[in-house]
GROMACS .gro file of C-alpha atoms in nm:
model
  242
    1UNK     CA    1 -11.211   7.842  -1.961
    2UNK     CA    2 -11.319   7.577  -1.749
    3UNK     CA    3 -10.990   7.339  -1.609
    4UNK     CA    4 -11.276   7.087  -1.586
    5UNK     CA    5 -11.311   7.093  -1.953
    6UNK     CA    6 -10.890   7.098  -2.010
    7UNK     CA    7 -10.897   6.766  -1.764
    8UNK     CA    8 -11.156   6.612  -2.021
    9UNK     CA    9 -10.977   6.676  -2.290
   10UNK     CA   10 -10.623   6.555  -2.149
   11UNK     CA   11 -10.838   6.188  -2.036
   12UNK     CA   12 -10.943   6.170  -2.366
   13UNK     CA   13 -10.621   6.258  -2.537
   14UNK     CA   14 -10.442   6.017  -2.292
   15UNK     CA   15 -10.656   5.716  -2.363
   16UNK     CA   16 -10.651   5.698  -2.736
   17UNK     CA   17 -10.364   5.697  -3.023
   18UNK     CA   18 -10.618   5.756  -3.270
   19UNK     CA   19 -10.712   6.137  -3.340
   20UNK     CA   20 -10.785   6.368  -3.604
   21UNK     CA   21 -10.771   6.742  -3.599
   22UNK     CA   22 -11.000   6.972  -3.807
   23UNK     CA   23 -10.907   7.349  -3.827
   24UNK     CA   24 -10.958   7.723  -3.968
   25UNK     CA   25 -10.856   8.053  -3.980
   26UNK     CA   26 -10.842   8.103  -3.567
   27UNK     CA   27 -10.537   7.831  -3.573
   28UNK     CA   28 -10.345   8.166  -3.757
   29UNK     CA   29 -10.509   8.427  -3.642
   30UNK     CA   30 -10.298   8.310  -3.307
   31UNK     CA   31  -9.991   8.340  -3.539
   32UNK     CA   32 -10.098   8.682  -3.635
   33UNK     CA   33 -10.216   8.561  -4.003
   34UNK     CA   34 -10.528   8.827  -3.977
   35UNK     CA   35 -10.890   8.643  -4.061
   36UNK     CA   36 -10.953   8.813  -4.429
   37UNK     CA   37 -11.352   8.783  -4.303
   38UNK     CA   38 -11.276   9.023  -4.046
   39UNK     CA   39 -11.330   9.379  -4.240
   40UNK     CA   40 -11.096   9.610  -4.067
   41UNK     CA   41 -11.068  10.005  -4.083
   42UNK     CA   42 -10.734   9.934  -4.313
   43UNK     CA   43 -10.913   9.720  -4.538
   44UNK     CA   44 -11.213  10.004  -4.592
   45UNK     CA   45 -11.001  10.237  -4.661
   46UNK     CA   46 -10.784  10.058  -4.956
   47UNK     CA   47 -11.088   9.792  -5.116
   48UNK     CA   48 -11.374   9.884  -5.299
   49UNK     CA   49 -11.488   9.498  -5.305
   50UNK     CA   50 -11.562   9.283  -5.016
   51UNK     CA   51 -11.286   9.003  -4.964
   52UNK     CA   52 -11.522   8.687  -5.087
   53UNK     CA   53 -11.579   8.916  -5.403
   54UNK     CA   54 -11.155   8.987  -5.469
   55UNK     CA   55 -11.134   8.649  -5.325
   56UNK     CA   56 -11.329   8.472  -5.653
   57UNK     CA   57 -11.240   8.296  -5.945
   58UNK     CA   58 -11.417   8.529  -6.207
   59UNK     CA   59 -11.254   8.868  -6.012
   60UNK     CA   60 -10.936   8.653  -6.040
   61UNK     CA   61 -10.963   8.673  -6.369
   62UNK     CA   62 -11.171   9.032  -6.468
   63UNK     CA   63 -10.971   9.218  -6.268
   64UNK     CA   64 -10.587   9.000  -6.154
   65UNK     CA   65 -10.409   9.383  -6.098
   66UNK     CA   66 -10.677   9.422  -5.789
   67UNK     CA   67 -10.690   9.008  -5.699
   68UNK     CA   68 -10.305   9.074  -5.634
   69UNK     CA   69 -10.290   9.413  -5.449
   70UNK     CA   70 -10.504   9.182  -5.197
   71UNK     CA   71 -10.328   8.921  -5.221
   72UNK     CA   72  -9.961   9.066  -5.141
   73UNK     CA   73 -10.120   9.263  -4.903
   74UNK     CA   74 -10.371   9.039  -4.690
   75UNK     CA   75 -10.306   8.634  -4.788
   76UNK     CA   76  -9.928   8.635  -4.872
   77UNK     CA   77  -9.770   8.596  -4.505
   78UNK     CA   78  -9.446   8.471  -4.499
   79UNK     CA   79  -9.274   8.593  -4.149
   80UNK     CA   80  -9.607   8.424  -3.969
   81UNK     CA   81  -9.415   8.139  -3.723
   82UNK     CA   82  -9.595   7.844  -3.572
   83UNK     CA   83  -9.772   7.896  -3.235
   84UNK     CA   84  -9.874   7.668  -2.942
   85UNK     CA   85 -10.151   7.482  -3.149
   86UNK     CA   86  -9.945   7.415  -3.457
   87UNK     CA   87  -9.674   7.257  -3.189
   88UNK     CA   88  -9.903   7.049  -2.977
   89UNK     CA   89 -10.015   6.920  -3.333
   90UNK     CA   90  -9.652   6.830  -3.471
   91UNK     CA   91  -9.617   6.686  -3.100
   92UNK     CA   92  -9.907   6.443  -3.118
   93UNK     CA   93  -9.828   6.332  -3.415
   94UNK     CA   94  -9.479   6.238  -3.356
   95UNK     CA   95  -9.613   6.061  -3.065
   96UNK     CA   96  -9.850   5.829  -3.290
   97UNK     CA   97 -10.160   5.987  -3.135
   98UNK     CA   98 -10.298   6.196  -3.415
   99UNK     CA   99 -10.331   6.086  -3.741
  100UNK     CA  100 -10.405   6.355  -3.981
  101UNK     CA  101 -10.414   6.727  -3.959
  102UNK     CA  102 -10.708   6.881  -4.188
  103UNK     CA  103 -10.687   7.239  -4.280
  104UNK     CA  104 -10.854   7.544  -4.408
  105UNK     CA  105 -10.529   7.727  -4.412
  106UNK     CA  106 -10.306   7.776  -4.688
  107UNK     CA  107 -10.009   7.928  -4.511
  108UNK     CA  108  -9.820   7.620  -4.458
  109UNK     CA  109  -9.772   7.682  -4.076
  110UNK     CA  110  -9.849   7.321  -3.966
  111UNK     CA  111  -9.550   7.186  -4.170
  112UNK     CA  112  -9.347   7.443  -4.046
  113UNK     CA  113  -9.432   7.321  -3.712
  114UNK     CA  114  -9.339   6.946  -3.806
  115UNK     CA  115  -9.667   6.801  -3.878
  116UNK     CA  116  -9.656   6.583  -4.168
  117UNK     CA  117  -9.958   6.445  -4.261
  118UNK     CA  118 -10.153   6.792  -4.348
  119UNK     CA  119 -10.459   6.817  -4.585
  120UNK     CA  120 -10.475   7.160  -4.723
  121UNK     CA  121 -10.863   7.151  -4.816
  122UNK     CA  122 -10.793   7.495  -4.945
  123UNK     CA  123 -10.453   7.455  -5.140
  124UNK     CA  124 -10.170   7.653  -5.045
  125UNK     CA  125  -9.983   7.972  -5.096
  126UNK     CA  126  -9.638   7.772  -5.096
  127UNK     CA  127  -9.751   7.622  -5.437
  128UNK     CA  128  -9.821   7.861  -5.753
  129UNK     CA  129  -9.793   7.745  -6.133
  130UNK     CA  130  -9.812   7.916  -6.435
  131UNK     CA  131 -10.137   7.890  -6.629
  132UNK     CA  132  -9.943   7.847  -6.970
  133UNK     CA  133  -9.647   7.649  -6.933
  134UNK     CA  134  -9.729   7.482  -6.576
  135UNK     CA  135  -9.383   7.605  -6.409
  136UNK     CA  136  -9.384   7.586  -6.055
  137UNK     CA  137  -9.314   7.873  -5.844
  138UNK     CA  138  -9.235   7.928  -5.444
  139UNK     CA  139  -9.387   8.160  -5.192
  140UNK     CA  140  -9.068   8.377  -5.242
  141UNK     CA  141  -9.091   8.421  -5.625
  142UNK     CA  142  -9.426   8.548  -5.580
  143UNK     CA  143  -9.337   8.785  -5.267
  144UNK     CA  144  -9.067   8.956  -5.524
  145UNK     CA  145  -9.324   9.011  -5.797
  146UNK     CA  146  -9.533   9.337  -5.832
  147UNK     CA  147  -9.850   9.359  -6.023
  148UNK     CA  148  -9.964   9.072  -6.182
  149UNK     CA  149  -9.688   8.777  -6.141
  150UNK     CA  150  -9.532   8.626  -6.441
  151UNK     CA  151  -9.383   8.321  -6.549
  152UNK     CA  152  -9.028   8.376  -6.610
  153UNK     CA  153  -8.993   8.130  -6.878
  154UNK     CA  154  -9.301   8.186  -7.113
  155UNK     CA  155  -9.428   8.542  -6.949
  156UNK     CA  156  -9.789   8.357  -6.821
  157UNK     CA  157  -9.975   8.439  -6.595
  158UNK     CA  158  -9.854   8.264  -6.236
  159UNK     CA  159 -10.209   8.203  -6.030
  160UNK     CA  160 -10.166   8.082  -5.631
  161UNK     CA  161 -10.247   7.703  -5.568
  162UNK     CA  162 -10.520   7.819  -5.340
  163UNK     CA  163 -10.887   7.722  -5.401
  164UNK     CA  164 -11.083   8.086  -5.454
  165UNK     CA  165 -11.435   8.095  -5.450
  166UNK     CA  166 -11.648   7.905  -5.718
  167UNK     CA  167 -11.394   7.655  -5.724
  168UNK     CA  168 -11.405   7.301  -5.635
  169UNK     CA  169 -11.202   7.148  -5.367
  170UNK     CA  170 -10.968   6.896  -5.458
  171UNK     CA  171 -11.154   6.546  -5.507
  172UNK     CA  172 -10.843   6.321  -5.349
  173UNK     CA  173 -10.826   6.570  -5.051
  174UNK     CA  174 -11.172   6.556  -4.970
  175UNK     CA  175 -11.164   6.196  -5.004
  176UNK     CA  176 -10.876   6.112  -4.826
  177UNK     CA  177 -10.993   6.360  -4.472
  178UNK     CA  178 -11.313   6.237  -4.514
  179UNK     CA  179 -11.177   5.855  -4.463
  180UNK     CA  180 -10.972   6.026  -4.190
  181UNK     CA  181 -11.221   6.205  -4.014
  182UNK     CA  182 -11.487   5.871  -4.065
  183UNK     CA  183 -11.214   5.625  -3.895
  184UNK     CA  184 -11.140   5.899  -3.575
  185UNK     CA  185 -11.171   5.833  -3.234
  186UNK     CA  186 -11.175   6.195  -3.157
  187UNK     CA  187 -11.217   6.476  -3.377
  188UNK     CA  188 -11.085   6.776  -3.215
  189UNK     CA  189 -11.245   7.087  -3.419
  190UNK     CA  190 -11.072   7.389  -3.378
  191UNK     CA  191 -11.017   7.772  -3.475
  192UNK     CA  192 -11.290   7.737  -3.759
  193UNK     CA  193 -11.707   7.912  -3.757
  194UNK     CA  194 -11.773   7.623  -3.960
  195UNK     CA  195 -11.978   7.856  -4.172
  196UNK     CA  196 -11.771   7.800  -4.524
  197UNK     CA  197 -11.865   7.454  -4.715
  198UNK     CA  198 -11.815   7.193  -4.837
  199UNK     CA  199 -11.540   7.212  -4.593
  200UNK     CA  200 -11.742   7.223  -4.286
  201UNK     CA  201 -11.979   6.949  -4.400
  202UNK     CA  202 -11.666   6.660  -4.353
  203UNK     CA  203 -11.754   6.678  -3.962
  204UNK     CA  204 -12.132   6.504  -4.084
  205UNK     CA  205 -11.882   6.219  -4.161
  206UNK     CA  206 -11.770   6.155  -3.808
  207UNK     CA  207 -11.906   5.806  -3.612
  208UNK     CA  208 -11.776   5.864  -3.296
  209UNK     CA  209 -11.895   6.015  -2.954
  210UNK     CA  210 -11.585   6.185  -2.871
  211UNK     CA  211 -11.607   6.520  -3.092
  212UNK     CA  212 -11.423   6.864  -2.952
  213UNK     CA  213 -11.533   7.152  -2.990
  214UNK     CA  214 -11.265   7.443  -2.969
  215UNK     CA  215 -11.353   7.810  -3.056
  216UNK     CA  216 -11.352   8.151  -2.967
  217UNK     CA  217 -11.715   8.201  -3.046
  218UNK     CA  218 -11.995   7.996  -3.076
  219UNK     CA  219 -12.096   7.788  -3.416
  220UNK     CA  220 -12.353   7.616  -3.544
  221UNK     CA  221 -12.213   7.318  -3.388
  222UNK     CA  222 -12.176   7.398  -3.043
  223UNK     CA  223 -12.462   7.135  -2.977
  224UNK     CA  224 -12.355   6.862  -3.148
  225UNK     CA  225 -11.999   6.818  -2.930
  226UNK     CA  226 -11.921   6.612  -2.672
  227UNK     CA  227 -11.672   6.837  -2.532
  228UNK     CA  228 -11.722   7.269  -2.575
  229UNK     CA  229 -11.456   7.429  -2.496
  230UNK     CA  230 -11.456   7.825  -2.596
  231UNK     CA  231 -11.112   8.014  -2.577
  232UNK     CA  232 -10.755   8.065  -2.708
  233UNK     CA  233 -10.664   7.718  -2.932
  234UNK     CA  234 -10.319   7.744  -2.830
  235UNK     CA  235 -10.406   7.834  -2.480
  236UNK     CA  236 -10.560   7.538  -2.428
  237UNK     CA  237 -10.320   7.325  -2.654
  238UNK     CA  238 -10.058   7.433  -2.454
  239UNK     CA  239 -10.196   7.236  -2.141
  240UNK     CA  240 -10.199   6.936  -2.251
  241UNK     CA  241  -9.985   6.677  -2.167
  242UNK     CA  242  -9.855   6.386  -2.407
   0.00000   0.00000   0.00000
């Protein structure tokens, strides 16, 4: 990476308290939360479905026995620890530079880190209720379980507070990063293909001329940044000076 392109980003960070940062998947995939796209030899070998297929609301509910041998196995990461991006983040923050954190994730790893304003477009794997008596349930409850997690009050069903696919996004969420992202002064995108919508649409919302661009690979937004910078997120995070 270029140290030309780490010296633009530190100006621009310096000379502004009024940031927002939009991420995905490759802020944990630093953390070693492994990208569910990513179809490894492990995960050939023990699926017969694609993850976007075990990953859906109607497979959640034909088949919940196979939905949860993926999920225990592939989402549910609960020794993951913050790295150098989720830090710089919390840092920022504290420091009245960045306003808002927006996320893909659902493994909590930003509040871990100390950030405190997160919005979890895609829900979270800390929250779970049960889908007959509404009982809330912890990360931990649900690591204990095997098979198909029940409530331990009424016996129901206990479904992750994640967003699957053919599910909305939460209406409040969306609003509230979209007023985020609209007010910014620099949007700092990072970790994310910005393939998966409506989430990647919110960047259409930004009115300033100071978007980043950080990514291991290119997206279909390379063009539109002010500042590309392709490489490790919490490489380059951990450069920068507050």
């Amino acid at each position: 990476m270029s140290s030309d392109k780490i010296l633009q980003l530190q100006e621009m960070v310096t000379n502004t308290n009024n940031i927002v940062f939009f991420g995905g998947a490759g802020v944990s995939t630093e953390s070693g939360i492994p990208d569910f796209r990513s179809v490894d030899g492990l995960y050939n070998q023990k699926y017969d479905y694609p993850p976007e297929t075990i990953l859906s609301h109607s497979f959640y509910i034909s088949k919940p026995e196979e939905f949860y041998r993926f999920y225990f196995d592939k989402i549910l990461c609960l020794d993951a620890k913050p790295n150098a991006a989720h830090v710089k983040l919390a840092e920022l923050e504290q420091s009245g530079k960045l306003k808002a954190v927006i996320t893909q994730n659902i493994d909590g790893l930003h509040q871990m880190a100390g950030s405190k304003e997160v919005l979890e477009l895609h829900g979270s794997i800390h929250r779970n209720y049960c889908r007959k008596c509404a009982k809330r349930f912890d990360a931990i409850y649900m690591k204990k379980c095997t098979g198909v997690p029940l409530c331990d009050e009424c016996g129901g069903s206990i479904k992750p507070d994640v967003v699957l696919y053919e599910e909305g996004l939460d209406t409040q969420t969306m609003e509230k990063a979209v007023m985020y992202i609209s007010k910014a002064d620099i949007l700092i995108i990072g970790g994310t293909s910005l393939a998966v919508y409506p989430a990647a649409g919110l960047i259409d919302y930004y009115r300033g001329n100071k978007l980043v661009l950080i990514n291991k690979s290119a997206t279909p937004m390379d063009k539109c940044a002010d500042l590309l910078i392709q490489g490790s997120i919490g490489e380059i995070f951990s450069q920068i000076r507050i």
